PDB file of C-alpha atoms in Angstrom:
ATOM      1  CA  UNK A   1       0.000   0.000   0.000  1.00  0.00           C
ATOM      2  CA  UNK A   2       1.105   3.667  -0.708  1.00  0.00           C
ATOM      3  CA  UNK A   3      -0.114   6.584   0.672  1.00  0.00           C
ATOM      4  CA  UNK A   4       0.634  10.038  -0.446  1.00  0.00           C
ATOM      5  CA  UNK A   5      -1.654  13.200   1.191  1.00  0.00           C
ATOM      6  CA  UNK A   6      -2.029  16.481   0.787  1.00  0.00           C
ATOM      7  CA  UNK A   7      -3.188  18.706   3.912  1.00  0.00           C
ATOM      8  CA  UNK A   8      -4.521  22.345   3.657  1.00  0.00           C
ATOM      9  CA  UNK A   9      -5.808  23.489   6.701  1.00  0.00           C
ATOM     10  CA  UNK A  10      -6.864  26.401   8.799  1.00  0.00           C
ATOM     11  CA  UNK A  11      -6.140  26.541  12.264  1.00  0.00           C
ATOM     12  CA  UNK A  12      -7.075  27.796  15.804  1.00  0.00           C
ATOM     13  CA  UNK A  13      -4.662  27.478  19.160  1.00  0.00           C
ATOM     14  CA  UNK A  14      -5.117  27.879  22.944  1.00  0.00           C
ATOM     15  CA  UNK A  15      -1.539  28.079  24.223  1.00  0.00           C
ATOM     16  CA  UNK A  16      -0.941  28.194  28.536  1.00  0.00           C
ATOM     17  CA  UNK A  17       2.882  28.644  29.949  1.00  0.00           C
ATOM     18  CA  UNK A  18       4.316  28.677  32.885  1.00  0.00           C
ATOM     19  CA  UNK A  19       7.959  29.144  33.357  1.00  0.00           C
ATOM     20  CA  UNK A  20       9.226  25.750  31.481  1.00  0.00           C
ATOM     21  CA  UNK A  21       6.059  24.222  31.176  1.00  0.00           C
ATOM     22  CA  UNK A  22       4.047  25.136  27.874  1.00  0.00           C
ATOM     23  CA  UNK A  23       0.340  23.432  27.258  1.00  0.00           C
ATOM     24  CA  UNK A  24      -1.124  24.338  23.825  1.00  0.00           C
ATOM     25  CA  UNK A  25      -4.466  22.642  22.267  1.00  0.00           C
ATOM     26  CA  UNK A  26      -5.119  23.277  18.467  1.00  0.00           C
ATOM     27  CA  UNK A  27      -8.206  22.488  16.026  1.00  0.00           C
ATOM     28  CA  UNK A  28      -8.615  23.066  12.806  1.00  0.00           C
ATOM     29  CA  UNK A  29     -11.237  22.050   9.540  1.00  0.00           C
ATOM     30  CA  UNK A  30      -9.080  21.367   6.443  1.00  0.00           C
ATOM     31  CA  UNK A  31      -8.830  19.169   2.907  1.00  0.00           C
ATOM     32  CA  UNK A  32      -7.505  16.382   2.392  1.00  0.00           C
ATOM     33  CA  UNK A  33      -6.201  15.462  -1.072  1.00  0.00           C
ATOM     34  CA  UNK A  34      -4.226  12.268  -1.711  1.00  0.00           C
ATOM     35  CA  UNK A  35      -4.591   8.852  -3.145  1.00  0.00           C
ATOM     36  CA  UNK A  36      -3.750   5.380  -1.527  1.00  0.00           C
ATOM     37  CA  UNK A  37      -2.597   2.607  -4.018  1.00  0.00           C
ATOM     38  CA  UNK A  38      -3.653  -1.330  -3.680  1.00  0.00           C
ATOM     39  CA  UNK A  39      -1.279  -3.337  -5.910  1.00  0.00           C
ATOM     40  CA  UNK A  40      -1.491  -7.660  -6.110  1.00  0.00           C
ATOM     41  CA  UNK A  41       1.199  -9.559  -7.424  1.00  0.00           C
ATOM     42  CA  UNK A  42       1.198 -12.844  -8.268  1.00  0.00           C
ATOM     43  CA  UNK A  43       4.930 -14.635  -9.132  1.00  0.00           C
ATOM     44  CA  UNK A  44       6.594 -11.305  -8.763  1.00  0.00           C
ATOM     45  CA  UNK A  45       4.200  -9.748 -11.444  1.00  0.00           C
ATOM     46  CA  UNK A  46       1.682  -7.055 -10.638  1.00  0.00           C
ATOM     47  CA  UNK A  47      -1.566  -8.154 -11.849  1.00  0.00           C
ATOM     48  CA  UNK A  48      -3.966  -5.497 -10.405  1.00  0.00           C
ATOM     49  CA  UNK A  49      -3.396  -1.939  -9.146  1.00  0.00           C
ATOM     50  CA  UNK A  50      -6.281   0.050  -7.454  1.00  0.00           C
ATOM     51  CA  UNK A  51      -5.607   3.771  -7.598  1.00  0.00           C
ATOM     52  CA  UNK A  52      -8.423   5.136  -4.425  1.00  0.00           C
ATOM     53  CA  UNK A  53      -8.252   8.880  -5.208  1.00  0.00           C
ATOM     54  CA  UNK A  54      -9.225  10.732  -2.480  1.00  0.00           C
ATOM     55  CA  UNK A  55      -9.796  14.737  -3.904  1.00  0.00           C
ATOM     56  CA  UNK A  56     -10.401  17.645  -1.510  1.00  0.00           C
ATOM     57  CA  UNK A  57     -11.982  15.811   1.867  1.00  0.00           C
ATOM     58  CA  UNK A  58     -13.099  17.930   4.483  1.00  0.00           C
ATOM     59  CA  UNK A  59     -11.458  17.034   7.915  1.00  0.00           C
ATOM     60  CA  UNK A  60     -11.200  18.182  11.527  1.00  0.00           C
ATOM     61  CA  UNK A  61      -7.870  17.590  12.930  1.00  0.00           C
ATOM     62  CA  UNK A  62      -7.553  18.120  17.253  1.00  0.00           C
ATOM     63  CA  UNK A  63      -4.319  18.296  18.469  1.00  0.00           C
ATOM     64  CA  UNK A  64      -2.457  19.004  21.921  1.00  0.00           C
ATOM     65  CA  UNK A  65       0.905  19.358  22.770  1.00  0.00           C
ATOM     66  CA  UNK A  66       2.143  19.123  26.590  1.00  0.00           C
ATOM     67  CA  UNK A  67       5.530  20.067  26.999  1.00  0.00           C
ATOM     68  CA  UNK A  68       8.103  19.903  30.218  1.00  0.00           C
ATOM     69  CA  UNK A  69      11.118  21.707  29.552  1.00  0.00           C
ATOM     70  CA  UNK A  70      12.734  20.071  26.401  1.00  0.00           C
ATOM     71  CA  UNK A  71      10.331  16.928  27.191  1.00  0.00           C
ATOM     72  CA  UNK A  72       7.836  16.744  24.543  1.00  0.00           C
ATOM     73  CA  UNK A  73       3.846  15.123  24.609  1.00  0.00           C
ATOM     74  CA  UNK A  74       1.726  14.792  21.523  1.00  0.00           C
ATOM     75  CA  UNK A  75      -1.280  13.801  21.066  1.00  0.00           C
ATOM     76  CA  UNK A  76      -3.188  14.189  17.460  1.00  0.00           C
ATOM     77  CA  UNK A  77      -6.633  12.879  15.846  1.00  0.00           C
ATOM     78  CA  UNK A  78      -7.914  13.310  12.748  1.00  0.00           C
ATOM     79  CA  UNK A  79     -11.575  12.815  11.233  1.00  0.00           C
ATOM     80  CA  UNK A  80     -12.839  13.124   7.917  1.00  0.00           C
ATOM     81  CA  UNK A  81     -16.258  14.034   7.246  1.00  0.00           C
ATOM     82  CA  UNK A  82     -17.868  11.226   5.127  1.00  0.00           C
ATOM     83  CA  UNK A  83     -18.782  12.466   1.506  1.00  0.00           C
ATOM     84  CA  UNK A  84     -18.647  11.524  -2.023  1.00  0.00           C
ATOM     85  CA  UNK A  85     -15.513  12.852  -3.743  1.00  0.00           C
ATOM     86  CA  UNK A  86     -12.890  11.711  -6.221  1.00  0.00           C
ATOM     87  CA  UNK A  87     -12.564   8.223  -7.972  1.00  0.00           C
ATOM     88  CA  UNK A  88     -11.348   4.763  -7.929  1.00  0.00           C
ATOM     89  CA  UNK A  89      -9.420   3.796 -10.993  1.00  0.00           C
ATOM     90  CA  UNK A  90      -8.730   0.108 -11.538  1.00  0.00           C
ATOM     91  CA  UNK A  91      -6.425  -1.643 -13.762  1.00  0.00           C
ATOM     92  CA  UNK A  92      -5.948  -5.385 -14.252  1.00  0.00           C
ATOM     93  CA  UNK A  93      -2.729  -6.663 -16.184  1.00  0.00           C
ATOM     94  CA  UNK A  94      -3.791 -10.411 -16.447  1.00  0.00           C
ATOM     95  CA  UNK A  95      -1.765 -10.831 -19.870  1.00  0.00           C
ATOM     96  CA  UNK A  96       1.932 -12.604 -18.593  1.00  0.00           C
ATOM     97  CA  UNK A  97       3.099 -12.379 -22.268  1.00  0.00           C
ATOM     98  CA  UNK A  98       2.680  -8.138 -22.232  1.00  0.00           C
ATOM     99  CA  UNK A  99       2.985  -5.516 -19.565  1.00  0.00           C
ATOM    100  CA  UNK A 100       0.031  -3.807 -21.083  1.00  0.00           C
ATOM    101  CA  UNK A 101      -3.356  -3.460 -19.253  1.00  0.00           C
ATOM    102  CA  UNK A 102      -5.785  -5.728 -20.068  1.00  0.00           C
ATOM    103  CA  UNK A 103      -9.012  -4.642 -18.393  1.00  0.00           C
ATOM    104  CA  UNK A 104     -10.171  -1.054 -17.204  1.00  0.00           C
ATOM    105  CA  UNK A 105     -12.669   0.573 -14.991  1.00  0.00           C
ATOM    106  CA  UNK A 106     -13.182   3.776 -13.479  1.00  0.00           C
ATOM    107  CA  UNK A 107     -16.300   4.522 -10.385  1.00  0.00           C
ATOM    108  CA  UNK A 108     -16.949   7.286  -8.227  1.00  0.00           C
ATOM    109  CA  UNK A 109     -15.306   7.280  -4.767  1.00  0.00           C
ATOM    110  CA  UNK A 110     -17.577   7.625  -1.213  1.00  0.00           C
ATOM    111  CA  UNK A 111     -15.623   8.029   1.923  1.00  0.00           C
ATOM    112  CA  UNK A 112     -17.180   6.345   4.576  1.00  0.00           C
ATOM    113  CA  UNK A 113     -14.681   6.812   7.176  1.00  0.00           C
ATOM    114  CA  UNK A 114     -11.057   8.265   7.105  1.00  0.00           C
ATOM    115  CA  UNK A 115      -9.810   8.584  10.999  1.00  0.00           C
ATOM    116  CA  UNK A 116      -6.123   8.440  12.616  1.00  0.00           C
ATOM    117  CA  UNK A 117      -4.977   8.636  15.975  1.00  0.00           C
ATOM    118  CA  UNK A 118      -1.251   9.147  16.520  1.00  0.00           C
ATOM    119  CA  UNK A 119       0.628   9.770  20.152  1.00  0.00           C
ATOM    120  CA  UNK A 120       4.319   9.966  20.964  1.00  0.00           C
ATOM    121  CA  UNK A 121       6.790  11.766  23.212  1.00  0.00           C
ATOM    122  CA  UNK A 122      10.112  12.919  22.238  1.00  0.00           C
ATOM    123  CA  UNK A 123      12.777  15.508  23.726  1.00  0.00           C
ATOM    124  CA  UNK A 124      14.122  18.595  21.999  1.00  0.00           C
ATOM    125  CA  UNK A 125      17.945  18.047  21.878  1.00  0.00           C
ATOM    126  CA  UNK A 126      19.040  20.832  19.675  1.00  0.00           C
ATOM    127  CA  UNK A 127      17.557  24.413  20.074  1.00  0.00           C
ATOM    128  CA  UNK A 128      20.225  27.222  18.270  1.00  0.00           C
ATOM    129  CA  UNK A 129      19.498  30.138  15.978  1.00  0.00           C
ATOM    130  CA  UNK A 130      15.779  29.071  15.468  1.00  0.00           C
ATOM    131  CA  UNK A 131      16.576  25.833  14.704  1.00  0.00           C
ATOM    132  CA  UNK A 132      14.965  23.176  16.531  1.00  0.00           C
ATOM    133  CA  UNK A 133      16.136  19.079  16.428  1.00  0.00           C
ATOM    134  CA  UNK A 134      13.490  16.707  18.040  1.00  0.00           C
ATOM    135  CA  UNK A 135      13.134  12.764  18.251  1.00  0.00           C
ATOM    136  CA  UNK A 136      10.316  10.910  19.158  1.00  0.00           C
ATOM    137  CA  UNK A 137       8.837   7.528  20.058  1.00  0.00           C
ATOM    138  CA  UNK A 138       4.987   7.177  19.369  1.00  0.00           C
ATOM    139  CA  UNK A 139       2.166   4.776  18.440  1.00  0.00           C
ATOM    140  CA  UNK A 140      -0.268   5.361  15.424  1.00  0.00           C
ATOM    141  CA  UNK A 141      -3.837   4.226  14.506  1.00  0.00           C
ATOM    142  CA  UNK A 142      -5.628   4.556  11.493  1.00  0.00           C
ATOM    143  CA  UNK A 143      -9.156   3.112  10.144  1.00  0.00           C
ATOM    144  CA  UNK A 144     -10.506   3.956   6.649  1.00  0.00           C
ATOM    145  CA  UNK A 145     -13.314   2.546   4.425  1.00  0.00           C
ATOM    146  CA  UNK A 146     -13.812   3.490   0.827  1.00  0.00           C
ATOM    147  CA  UNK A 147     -16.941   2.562  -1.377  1.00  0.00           C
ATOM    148  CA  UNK A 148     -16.485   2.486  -5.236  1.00  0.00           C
ATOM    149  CA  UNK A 149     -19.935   3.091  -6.947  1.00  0.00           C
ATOM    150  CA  UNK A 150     -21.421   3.694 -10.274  1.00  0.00           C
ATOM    151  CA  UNK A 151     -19.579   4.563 -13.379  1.00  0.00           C
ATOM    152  CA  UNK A 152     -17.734   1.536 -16.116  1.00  0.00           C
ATOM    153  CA  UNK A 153     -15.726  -0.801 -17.180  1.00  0.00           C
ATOM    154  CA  UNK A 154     -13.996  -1.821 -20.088  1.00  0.00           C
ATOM    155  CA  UNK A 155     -13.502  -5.463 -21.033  1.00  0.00           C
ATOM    156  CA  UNK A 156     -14.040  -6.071 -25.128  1.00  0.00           C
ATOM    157  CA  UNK A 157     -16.573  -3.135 -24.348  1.00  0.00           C
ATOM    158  CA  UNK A 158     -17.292  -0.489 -22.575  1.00  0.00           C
ATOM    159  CA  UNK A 159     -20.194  -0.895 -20.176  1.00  0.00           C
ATOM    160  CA  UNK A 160     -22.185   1.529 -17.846  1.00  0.00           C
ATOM    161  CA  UNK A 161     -22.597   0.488 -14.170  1.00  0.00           C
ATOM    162  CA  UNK A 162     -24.796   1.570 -11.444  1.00  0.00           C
ATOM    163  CA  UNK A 163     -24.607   0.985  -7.563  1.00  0.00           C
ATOM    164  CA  UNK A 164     -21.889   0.262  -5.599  1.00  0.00           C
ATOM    165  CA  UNK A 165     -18.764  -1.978  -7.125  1.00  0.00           C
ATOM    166  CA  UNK A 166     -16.165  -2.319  -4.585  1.00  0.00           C
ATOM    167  CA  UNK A 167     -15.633  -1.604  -0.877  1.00  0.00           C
ATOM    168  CA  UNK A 168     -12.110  -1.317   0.282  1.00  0.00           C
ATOM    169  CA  UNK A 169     -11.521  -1.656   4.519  1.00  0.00           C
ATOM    170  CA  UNK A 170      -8.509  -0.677   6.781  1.00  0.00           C
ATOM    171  CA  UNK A 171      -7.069  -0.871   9.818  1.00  0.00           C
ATOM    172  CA  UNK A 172      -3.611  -0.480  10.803  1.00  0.00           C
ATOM    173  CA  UNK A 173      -1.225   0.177  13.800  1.00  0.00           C
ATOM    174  CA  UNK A 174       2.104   0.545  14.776  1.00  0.00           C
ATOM    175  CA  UNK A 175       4.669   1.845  16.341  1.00  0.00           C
ATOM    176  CA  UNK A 176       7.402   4.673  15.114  1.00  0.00           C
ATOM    177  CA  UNK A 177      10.260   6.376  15.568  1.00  0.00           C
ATOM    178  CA  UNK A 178      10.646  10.165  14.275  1.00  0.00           C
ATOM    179  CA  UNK A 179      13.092  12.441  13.663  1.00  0.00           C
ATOM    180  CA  UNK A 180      11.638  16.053  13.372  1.00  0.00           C
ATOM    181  CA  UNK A 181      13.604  19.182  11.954  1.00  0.00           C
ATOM    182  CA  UNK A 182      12.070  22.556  12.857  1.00  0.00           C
ATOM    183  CA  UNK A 183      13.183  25.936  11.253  1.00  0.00           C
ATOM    184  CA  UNK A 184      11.259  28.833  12.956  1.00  0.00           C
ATOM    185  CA  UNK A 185      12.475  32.488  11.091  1.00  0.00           C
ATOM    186  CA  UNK A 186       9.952  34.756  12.800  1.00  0.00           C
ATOM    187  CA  UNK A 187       6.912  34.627  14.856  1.00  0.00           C
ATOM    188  CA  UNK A 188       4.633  33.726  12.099  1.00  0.00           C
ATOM    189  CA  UNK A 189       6.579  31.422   9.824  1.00  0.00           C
ATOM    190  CA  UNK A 190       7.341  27.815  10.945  1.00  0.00           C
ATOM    191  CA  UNK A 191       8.479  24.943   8.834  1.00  0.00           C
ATOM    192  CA  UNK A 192       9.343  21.638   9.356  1.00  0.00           C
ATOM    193  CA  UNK A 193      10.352  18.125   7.821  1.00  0.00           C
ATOM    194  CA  UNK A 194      10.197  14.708   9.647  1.00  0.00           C
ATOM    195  CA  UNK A 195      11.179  10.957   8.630  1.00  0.00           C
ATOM    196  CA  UNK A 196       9.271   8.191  11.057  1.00  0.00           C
ATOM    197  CA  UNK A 197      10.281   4.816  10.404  1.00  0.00           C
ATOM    198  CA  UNK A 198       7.774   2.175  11.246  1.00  0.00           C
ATOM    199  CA  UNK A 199      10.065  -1.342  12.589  1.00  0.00           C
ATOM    200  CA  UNK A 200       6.521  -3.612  12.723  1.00  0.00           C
ATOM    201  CA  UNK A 201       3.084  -2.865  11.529  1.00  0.00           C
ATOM    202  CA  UNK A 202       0.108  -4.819  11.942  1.00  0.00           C
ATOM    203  CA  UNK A 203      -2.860  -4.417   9.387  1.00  0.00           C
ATOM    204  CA  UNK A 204      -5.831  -6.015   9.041  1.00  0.00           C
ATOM    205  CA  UNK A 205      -8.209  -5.203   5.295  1.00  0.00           C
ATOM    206  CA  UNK A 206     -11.344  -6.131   3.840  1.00  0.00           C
ATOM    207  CA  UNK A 207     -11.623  -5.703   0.074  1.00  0.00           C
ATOM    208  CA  UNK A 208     -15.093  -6.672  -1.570  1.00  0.00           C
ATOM    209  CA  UNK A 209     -16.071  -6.964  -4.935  1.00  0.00           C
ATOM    210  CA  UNK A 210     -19.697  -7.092  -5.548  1.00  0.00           C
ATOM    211  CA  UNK A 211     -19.683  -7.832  -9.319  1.00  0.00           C
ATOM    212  CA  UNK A 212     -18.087 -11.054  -8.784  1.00  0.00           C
ATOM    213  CA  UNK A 213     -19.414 -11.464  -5.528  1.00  0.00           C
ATOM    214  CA  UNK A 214     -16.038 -12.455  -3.828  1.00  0.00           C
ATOM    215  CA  UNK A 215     -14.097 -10.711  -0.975  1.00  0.00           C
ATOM    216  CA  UNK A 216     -10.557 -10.950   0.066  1.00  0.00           C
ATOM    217  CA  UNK A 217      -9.315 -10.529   3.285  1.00  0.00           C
ATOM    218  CA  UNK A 218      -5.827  -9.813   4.123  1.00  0.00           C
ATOM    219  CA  UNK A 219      -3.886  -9.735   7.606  1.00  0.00           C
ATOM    220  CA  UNK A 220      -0.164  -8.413   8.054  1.00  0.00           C
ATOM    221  CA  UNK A 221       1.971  -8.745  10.519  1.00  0.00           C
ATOM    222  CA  UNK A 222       5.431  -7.269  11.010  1.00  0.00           C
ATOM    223  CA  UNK A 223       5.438  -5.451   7.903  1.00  0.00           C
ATOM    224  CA  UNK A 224       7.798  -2.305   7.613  1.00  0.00           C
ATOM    225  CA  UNK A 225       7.556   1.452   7.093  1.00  0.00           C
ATOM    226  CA  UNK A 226       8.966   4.987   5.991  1.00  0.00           C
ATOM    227  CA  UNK A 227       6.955   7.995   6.197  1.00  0.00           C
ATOM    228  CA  UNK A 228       8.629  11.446   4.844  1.00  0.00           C
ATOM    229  CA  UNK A 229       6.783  14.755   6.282  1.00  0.00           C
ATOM    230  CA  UNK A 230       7.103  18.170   5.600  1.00  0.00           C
ATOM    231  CA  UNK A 231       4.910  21.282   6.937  1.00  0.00           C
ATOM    232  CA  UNK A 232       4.690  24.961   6.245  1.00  0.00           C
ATOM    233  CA  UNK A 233       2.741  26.982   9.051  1.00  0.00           C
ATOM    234  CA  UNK A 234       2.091  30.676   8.257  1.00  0.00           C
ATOM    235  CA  UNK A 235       0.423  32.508  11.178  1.00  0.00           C
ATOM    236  CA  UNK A 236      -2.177  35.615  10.576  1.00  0.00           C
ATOM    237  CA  UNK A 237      -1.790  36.470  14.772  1.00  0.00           C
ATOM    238  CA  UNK A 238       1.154  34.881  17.272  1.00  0.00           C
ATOM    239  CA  UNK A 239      -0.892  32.178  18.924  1.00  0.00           C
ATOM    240  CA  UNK A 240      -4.475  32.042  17.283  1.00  0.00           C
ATOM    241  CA  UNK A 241      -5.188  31.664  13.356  1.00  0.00           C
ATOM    242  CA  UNK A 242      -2.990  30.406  11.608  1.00  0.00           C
ATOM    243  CA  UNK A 243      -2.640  28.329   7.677  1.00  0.00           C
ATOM    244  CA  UNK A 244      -0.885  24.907   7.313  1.00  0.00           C
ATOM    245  CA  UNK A 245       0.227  22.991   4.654  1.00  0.00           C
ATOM    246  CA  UNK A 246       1.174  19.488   5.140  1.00  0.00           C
ATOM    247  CA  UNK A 247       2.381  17.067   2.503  1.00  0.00           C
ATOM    248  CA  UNK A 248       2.862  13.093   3.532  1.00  0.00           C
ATOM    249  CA  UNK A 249       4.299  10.416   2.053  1.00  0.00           C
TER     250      UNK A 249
END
């Protein structure tokens, strides 16, 4: 599976300090744009790739930070509002003589549920010239279920379809380790890239086809990860409103 999002998002902070000890809850309503990519091989040849295109999903991301003098305490959820946006493409290469695709189809995509749940706590062991170096060990949660409805397929012909085609079911947890790089030029600029690395991940998914009336389900355990980050935060006051752009993959 590969995941690559897009974030845009408009924010809102409560921030508390005392002395060394800073408290600061955020929420925020945002779009999500991205696409997550189901791929089945068979003998070391992909035979089917599922492109879930996921285009402009309204979220509401709550986040709070605790932090104890370079002792750091995250805590972040994220929940998308179900809707009906963007498409599933799917492609079938069944042909082991040619690369080329063989059959086609294209439906409209329903999110029924897109949530995540990520906590960790790191310490802040480099802070010089607005430059901040942070590493972190956390625990993530994520369940999502997409519905593939409506529009065709091509075989020999094309042919119109209506109702839903294919469901696609996720859940999947592990633990990760993150290394976070924060440059901070003025009070309302902030950027920041981040690598986790995921050592064991444990997934459970559902995928059902209704056309053929078959489902598969697939469990994984101990699979590895690599997750590359990067965020651009540009603030309209110093601890209120502010704009963020996040871009995962």
């Amino acid at each position: 599976k590969v995941f690559l999002y897009i974030l845009l998002s408009l924010c809102s902070c409560f921030t508390f300090s005392f002395e060394r000890l800073d408290f600061t809850f955020e929420s925020d309503v945002g779009l999500k744009n991205g696409r997550v990519d189901e791929i089945v091989y068979q003998d070391e040849k992909m035979i089917s790739l599922l492109e879930w295109n996921v285009l402009l999903l309204p979220t509401i991301n709550l986040k709070t930070n605790f932090t104890i003098k370079n002792f750091i305490f995250d805590c972040n959820c994220i929940f998308a509002i179900p809707t009906k946006l963007g498409n599933l493409k799917d492609y079938d290469f069944l042909s082991f003589e040619t690369s080329g695709i063989t059959h086609f189809s294209r439906h409209d995509l329903i999110v029924d549920n897109d949530f995540s749940f990520n906590f960790n706590i790191g310490y802040n062991f480099l802070e010089a010239n607005k430059f901040y170096l942070s590493s972190f060990l956390g625990f993530s949660y994520g369940n999502r279920k997409y519905t593939a409805r409506d529009g065709y397929i091509e075989y020999t012909s094309k042919e119109n379809l209506i109702g839903i085609v294919i469901s696609y079911e996720q859940e999947i947890w592990y633990p990760f380790i993150k290394f976070d790089f924060t440059f901070v030029p003025s009070d309302f600029i902030e950027t920041s890239f981040s690598t986790s690395i995921f050592p064991y991940i444990f997934a459970n998914t559902l995928d059902s086809h209704f056309l053929r009336q078959v489902q598969f389900y697939d469990v994984m355990r101990g699979g590895f990860g690599v997750e590359l980050n990067f965020s651009f935060v540009t603030k309209f006051s110093k601890d209120d409103i502010f704009f963020n752009l996040n871009v995962t993959y």
